[in-house]
XYZ file of C-alpha atoms in Angstrom:
339
model
C 14.208 -8.823 12.167
C 11.310 -6.591 12.528
C 8.103 -8.376 13.334
C 4.342 -7.572 13.380
C 1.148 -8.850 14.800
C -0.631 -11.620 12.610
C -4.180 -10.117 13.026
C -6.405 -11.294 15.794
C -4.207 -14.454 16.257
C -1.842 -12.053 18.382
C 1.029 -14.006 17.110
C 4.325 -12.123 16.310
C 6.109 -12.903 13.038
C 9.023 -11.797 11.142
C 8.162 -9.478 8.132
C 10.038 -11.987 5.905
C 9.516 -15.603 6.249
C 10.435 -18.441 4.114
C 8.248 -19.755 1.403
C 8.913 -23.634 0.625
C 7.202 -24.434 -2.675
C 10.439 -24.762 -4.385
C 12.754 -25.356 -1.536
C 16.096 -27.250 -2.365
C 15.817 -26.928 -6.136
C 19.204 -25.473 -7.430
C 17.968 -24.914 -11.069
C 15.455 -22.073 -11.367
C 14.180 -23.525 -14.523
C 13.677 -27.027 -13.054
C 11.864 -25.149 -10.162
C 9.595 -23.942 -12.829
C 8.376 -27.441 -13.838
C 7.820 -28.706 -10.354
C 4.150 -28.485 -10.772
C 3.758 -29.567 -14.381
C 1.596 -32.333 -13.491
C -1.221 -30.101 -12.397
C -1.800 -28.892 -16.055
C -4.822 -29.876 -17.337
C -6.461 -30.808 -13.799
C -9.996 -30.139 -13.771
C -11.711 -28.591 -10.740
C -11.400 -31.901 -8.677
C -7.861 -32.497 -9.378
C -6.385 -35.123 -11.682
C -8.180 -37.080 -14.357
C -9.046 -40.669 -12.915
C -6.559 -42.404 -15.010
C -3.807 -40.380 -13.053
C -4.915 -41.030 -9.771
C -2.572 -42.707 -7.458
C 0.453 -41.957 -9.746
C 3.486 -41.292 -7.770
C 4.851 -37.813 -8.344
C 8.580 -37.121 -8.531
C 10.025 -33.992 -7.243
C 12.905 -31.756 -8.032
C 13.614 -31.031 -4.468
C 17.160 -32.030 -3.164
C 16.837 -33.164 0.414
C 20.113 -31.998 1.926
C 19.986 -28.691 -0.327
C 16.519 -27.961 1.192
C 17.713 -28.803 4.770
C 20.495 -26.198 4.515
C 17.966 -23.676 2.870
C 15.892 -24.098 6.105
C 18.883 -23.679 8.621
C 19.937 -20.495 6.702
C 16.424 -18.927 6.819
C 16.017 -19.552 10.463
C 19.303 -18.361 11.280
C 18.986 -15.143 9.268
C 15.705 -14.325 11.207
C 13.136 -15.732 8.856
C 11.437 -17.885 11.637
C 7.960 -18.167 9.788
C 8.214 -21.204 7.681
C 5.024 -21.772 5.454
C 4.589 -25.239 3.693
C 1.805 -27.618 2.210
C 1.378 -31.127 1.341
C 1.220 -30.284 -2.367
C 4.680 -28.744 -2.259
C 7.063 -31.133 -3.755
C 4.656 -33.943 -3.138
C 5.201 -33.714 0.515
C 8.974 -33.533 0.147
C 8.659 -29.934 1.514
C 7.165 -30.901 4.871
C 9.571 -33.924 4.949
C 12.746 -31.549 4.336
C 11.515 -29.027 7.068
C 10.979 -31.801 9.694
C 14.470 -33.243 8.890
C 15.846 -29.650 9.225
C 14.174 -29.196 12.430
C 15.167 -32.485 14.028
C 18.818 -31.901 13.256
C 18.674 -28.456 14.777
C 16.229 -28.659 17.638
C 17.874 -25.239 18.898
C 16.299 -23.759 15.659
C 13.282 -25.392 15.758
C 12.543 -23.503 19.000
C 12.708 -20.341 17.351
C 10.342 -20.801 14.392
C 6.774 -20.884 13.440
C 5.620 -23.707 11.099
C 2.300 -23.462 9.104
C 1.090 -25.931 6.830
C -2.525 -26.541 4.952
C -5.120 -28.781 4.256
C -7.311 -29.819 1.115
C -4.873 -29.919 -1.678
C -2.026 -32.570 -2.150
C -0.418 -33.958 -5.202
C -3.223 -36.448 -5.788
C -5.891 -33.631 -6.212
C -8.232 -31.524 -3.852
C -10.181 -33.174 -1.325
C -11.743 -30.711 1.507
C -13.998 -33.549 3.265
C -13.688 -33.878 6.871
C -11.955 -37.549 6.816
C -9.347 -36.297 4.165
C -8.332 -33.231 6.449
C -8.013 -35.223 9.349
C -5.878 -37.697 7.506
C -3.886 -35.001 5.924
C -3.138 -33.431 9.236
C -1.990 -36.718 10.676
C 0.455 -37.122 7.591
C 1.807 -33.480 7.761
C 2.624 -33.952 11.734
C 4.589 -37.008 10.966
C 6.346 -35.637 8.034
C 7.115 -32.310 9.963
C 7.591 -34.036 13.487
C 5.306 -31.450 14.685
C 2.564 -32.305 17.302
C 0.653 -28.883 17.275
C 0.357 -25.754 15.012
C -0.066 -22.330 15.303
C -2.181 -21.975 12.176
C -3.595 -24.451 9.694
C -4.917 -23.202 6.473
C -7.603 -24.480 3.868
C -5.539 -24.728 0.776
C -6.965 -23.941 -2.827
C -10.753 -24.139 -2.204
C -11.523 -22.486 -5.426
C -14.197 -23.728 -8.025
C -15.930 -25.442 -4.912
C -19.321 -24.413 -3.398
C -18.463 -22.556 -0.140
C -20.550 -24.479 2.094
C -18.918 -27.665 1.009
C -15.728 -26.258 2.339
C -17.157 -24.510 5.643
C -19.685 -27.194 6.642
C -19.450 -28.888 10.007
C -18.577 -32.077 8.314
C -16.184 -30.717 5.760
C -12.808 -29.027 6.075
C -13.496 -25.973 8.474
C -15.581 -28.368 10.534
C -12.485 -30.682 10.710
C -10.223 -27.737 11.655
C -12.467 -26.721 14.331
C -12.401 -30.074 15.946
C -8.557 -29.998 15.728
C -8.973 -26.621 17.357
C -10.793 -27.996 20.283
C -8.115 -30.945 20.541
C -5.300 -28.488 20.714
C -3.570 -29.587 17.304
C -4.078 -26.075 15.970
C -4.735 -22.675 17.516
C -6.061 -20.896 14.581
C -7.541 -21.421 11.238
C -6.903 -19.705 7.950
C -7.495 -19.570 4.270
C -4.753 -20.030 1.584
C -6.085 -20.035 -1.982
C -4.241 -19.266 -5.152
C -7.234 -17.474 -6.472
C -7.387 -13.931 -4.978
C -11.322 -13.612 -5.641
C -11.788 -16.972 -3.936
C -9.516 -15.957 -0.942
C -11.455 -12.730 -0.730
C -15.028 -14.610 -0.414
C -13.400 -16.679 2.540
C -11.750 -13.598 4.278
C -15.167 -11.794 3.984
C -17.056 -14.506 6.121
C -15.041 -13.640 9.196
C -14.392 -17.188 10.094
C -10.763 -17.000 9.449
C -7.862 -15.971 11.632
C -5.343 -15.283 9.018
C -4.899 -15.975 5.267
C -1.933 -16.421 2.905
C -2.485 -14.308 0.069
C -0.725 -15.070 -3.214
C -1.211 -13.434 -6.865
C -2.803 -10.329 -5.254
C -0.169 -8.054 -3.771
C 3.066 -6.753 -4.950
C 4.346 -3.571 -6.424
C 2.876 -4.428 -9.621
C -0.272 -6.393 -8.676
C -2.929 -4.508 -6.452
C -5.941 -6.940 -6.548
C -5.869 -7.310 -2.936
C -6.854 -3.730 -2.532
C -10.578 -4.400 -3.841
C -11.706 -6.818 -1.468
C -9.058 -8.837 0.548
C -7.429 -5.574 2.373
C -10.886 -4.060 3.226
C -12.270 -7.650 4.563
C -9.024 -8.159 6.432
C -9.067 -4.818 8.166
C -12.926 -5.482 9.014
C -12.384 -8.975 10.585
C -8.596 -8.488 11.800
C -7.406 -11.204 9.668
C -3.640 -11.288 9.610
C -2.228 -11.324 5.973
C 0.765 -13.367 4.997
C 1.664 -12.150 1.370
C 3.019 -15.140 -1.077
C 4.587 -14.322 -4.517
C 5.554 -10.620 -3.125
C 8.635 -10.658 -5.744
C 6.632 -12.280 -8.616
C 8.432 -15.283 -9.066
C 12.008 -13.260 -8.832
C 11.125 -10.550 -11.275
C 10.932 -7.910 -8.420
C 14.300 -9.385 -7.000
C 16.351 -9.238 -9.885
C 14.733 -6.989 -12.446
C 14.236 -8.430 -16.022
C 16.397 -10.951 -16.938
C 16.387 -12.719 -20.567
C 15.728 -16.531 -20.479
C 14.105 -16.864 -17.174
C 10.769 -18.912 -16.819
C 8.745 -17.156 -14.525
C 6.447 -19.780 -13.858
C 3.034 -19.326 -15.371
C 3.899 -15.511 -15.591
C 3.765 -13.774 -18.866
C 4.981 -10.268 -18.307
C 4.504 -7.779 -21.182
C 7.196 -5.525 -22.448
C 5.497 -2.701 -20.688
C 5.392 -4.403 -17.245
C 9.321 -5.361 -17.849
C 10.124 -1.821 -18.613
C 8.084 -0.626 -15.647
C 9.905 -2.868 -13.427
C 13.257 -1.612 -14.740
C 12.335 1.779 -13.962
C 11.346 0.757 -10.389
C 14.865 -0.755 -10.216
C 16.701 2.282 -11.373
C 14.776 4.159 -8.714
C 15.935 1.714 -6.039
C 19.685 1.880 -7.297
C 19.561 5.471 -7.108
C 18.572 5.313 -3.356
C 20.912 2.298 -2.635
C 17.956 0.365 -1.800
C 17.853 -3.231 -3.204
C 14.681 -3.753 -5.116
C 13.794 -7.208 -3.441
C 13.958 -5.000 -0.062
C 11.581 -2.587 -1.274
C 9.205 -5.231 -2.786
C 8.822 -7.115 0.391
C 8.950 -4.290 2.886
C 6.286 -2.300 0.694
C 3.775 -5.197 1.213
C 4.148 -5.049 5.107
C 3.478 -1.341 5.239
C -0.062 -1.933 5.050
C -1.310 -2.492 8.834
C -2.894 -5.609 8.094
C -0.134 -7.424 6.286
C 2.075 -9.191 8.850
C 4.660 -11.045 6.682
C 5.856 -11.916 3.379
C 6.931 -15.459 2.384
C 9.159 -15.228 -0.694
C 9.977 -18.668 -1.995
C 13.603 -19.534 -1.597
C 15.311 -22.549 -3.463
C 18.824 -22.268 -1.814
C 20.617 -21.174 1.246
C 21.769 -17.897 -0.582
C 18.321 -16.768 -1.597
C 17.002 -17.516 2.005
C 19.646 -15.215 3.413
C 19.161 -12.566 0.819
C 15.457 -12.355 1.422
C 15.972 -12.135 5.068
C 18.709 -9.314 4.688
C 16.087 -7.577 2.740
C 13.802 -7.605 5.685
C 16.389 -5.825 7.753
C 17.463 -2.981 5.465
C 16.458 0.424 6.739
C 14.603 2.162 4.082
C 13.835 5.889 4.716
C 10.507 7.570 4.468
C 11.665 9.706 1.515
C 12.328 6.667 -0.584
C 8.659 5.377 0.096
C 7.386 8.908 -1.080
C 9.320 8.806 -4.557
C 8.216 4.930 -5.129
C 4.455 5.601 -4.597
C 3.873 7.019 -8.277
C 5.478 3.646 -9.598
C 2.856 1.632 -7.712
C 0.664 0.078 -10.708
C -1.601 -2.814 -11.402
C -0.906 -4.972 -14.639
C -3.590 -7.322 -15.370
C -2.976 -10.881 -15.656
C -3.060 -12.181 -19.350
C -3.305 -8.596 -20.714
C -0.504 -6.440 -19.523
C 1.674 -9.145 -17.773
């Protein structure tokens, strides 16, 4: 698969990686309920009465392991995870997959995150150190290429970037050789932009901000990333599957409420793709990486077939004539208004 440079890290990564927030969940509608326990959390996380509650997960271990193997074998050798995903099960599944197939493990780059777990958010120095130790154990990985600060929204920036807070802990881990680079990965695009604009971060996972129907990244994220040579990895590039399958009745798109206008627009994009013999998922993923600062996309795969399909989409040869015809269809649909 084609690779791109991840900004100033210099790492070469495939343009289509593997997102693992829903890995090993066979039923898409069950996947849509995986994080229902977070509904109603305040800015600090769960209510006090909910602290320490064991979280169940819909992830199936054997299915998840097979999905990781399928992704790596197909060329999606960038694997993104986090302690939050599956309440730790995502990391455990990846760790088991790599233990079973050490030859595949040598081919891939695994990145994870700090600050957000199924027990809530804690960006303190001690919490980050503890979380990284736990992630290393689950993944069976001693050192990472990138560790990202996860979901630092609604928190004063100095409480995240202080020497005795999350960034300070990651700098200490850099000195110790536990991570080579540090990044930001925040589900809120405006918060992600603030952190990228500081110039402190080498890379960023960017959800909810760049797709054929979402242009938020163009306001602040892309200009700041260019200015500081921050390598971007785009999450949610296919809008929870909409830009892979087109509109499908009865599908729960997980916190997405697409308007009829948006769905009709996606159907028109699908018609254009079909007319050129280009899979829409290939157009959606490769369009993101046409921006020089975007190194990769990490569409989530639940099962091996999805992982293989995503990887194949990264290998499709798309002519320049198609991109010119697609350009007028690139639009932004405001969340909670048009979507």
